[in-house]
Coordinates of C-alpha atoms in Angstrom, one line a residue:
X1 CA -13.0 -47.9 -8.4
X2 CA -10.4 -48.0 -5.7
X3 CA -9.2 -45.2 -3.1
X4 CA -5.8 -44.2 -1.9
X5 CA -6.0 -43.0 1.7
X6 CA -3.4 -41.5 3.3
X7 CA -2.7 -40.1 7.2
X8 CA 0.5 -38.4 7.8
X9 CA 1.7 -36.4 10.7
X10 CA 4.8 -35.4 12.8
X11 CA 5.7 -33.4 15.9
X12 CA 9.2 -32.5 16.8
X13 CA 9.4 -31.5 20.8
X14 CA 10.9 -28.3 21.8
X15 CA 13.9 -30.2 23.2
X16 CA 15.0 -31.5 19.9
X17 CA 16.1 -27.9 18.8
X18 CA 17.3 -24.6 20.3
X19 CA 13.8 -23.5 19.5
X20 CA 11.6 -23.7 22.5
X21 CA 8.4 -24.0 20.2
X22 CA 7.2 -27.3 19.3
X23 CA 6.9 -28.2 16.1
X24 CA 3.4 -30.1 15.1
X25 CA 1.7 -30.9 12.3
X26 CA -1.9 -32.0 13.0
X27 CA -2.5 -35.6 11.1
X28 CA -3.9 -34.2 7.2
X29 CA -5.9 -37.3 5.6
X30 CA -5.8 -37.5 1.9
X31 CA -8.3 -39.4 -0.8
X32 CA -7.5 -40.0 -4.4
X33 CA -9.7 -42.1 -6.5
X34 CA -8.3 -44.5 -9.0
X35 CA -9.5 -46.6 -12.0
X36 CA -8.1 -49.9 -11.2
X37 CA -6.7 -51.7 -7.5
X38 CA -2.8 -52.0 -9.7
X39 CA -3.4 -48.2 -10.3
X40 CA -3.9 -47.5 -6.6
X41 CA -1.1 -50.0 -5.4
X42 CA 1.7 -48.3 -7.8
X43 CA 0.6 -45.4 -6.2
X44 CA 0.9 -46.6 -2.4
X45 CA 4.4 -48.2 -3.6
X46 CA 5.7 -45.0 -4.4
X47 CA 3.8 -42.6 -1.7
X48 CA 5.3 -45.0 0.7
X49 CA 8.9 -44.6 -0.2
X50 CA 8.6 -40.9 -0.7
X51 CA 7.2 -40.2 2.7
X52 CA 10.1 -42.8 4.2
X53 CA 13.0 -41.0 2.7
X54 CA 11.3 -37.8 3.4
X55 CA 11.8 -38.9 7.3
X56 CA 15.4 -40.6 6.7
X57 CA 15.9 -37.0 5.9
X58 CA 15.1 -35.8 8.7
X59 CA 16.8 -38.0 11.3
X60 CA 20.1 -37.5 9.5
X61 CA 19.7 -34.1 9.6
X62 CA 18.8 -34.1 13.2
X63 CA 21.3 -37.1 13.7
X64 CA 23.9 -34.1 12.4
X65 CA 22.8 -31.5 15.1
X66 CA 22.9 -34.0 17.5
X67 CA 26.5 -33.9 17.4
X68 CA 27.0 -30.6 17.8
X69 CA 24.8 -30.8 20.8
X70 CA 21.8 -28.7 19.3
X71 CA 19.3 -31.6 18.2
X72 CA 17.4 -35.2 20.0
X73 CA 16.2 -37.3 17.0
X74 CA 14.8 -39.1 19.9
X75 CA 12.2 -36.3 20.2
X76 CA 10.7 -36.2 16.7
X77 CA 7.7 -38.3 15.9
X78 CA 6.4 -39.2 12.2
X79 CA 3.8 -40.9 11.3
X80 CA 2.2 -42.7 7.9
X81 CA -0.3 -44.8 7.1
X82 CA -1.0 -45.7 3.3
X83 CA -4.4 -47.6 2.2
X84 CA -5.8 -49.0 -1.0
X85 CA -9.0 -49.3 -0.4
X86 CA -11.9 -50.3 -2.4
X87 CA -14.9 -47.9 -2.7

């Protein structure tokens, strides 16, 4: 039996938006159980890339703002961490 763990978190300052909240999203951590260790690294694979475009997203969206002078990509944090790990 093999586990997929996963940590994800962000935090976008109030300086990176005409909002003067800050934006934060405490890190959630995530098990799912799988059958086989190929099972659980497909899974990874594509958890991965989803949670990589997700913050591409992001930055070119802020990246956008920026240039109209209402958004700092430098003041957004994301952060993953993908495991297979064998239970």
């Amino acid at each position: 039996m093999w586990v997929l763990m996963y940590v994800f978190s962000y935090s976008v300052n109030p300086a990176a938006t005409s909002d003067k909240a800050e934006w934060r999203l405490l890190p959630n951590v995530v098990f799912q159980e799988f059958t086989s260790e190929e099972r659980c690294r497909t899974a990874k694979s594509m958890l991965e890339g989803s949670l990589k475009e997700a913050g591409a997203r992001l930055r070119s969206g802020l990246e956008d703002l920026k240039t109209i002078g209402k958004a700092d990509p430098a003041q957004i944090i994301i952060a993953y961490n993908v495991e297979c790990l064998p239970k």
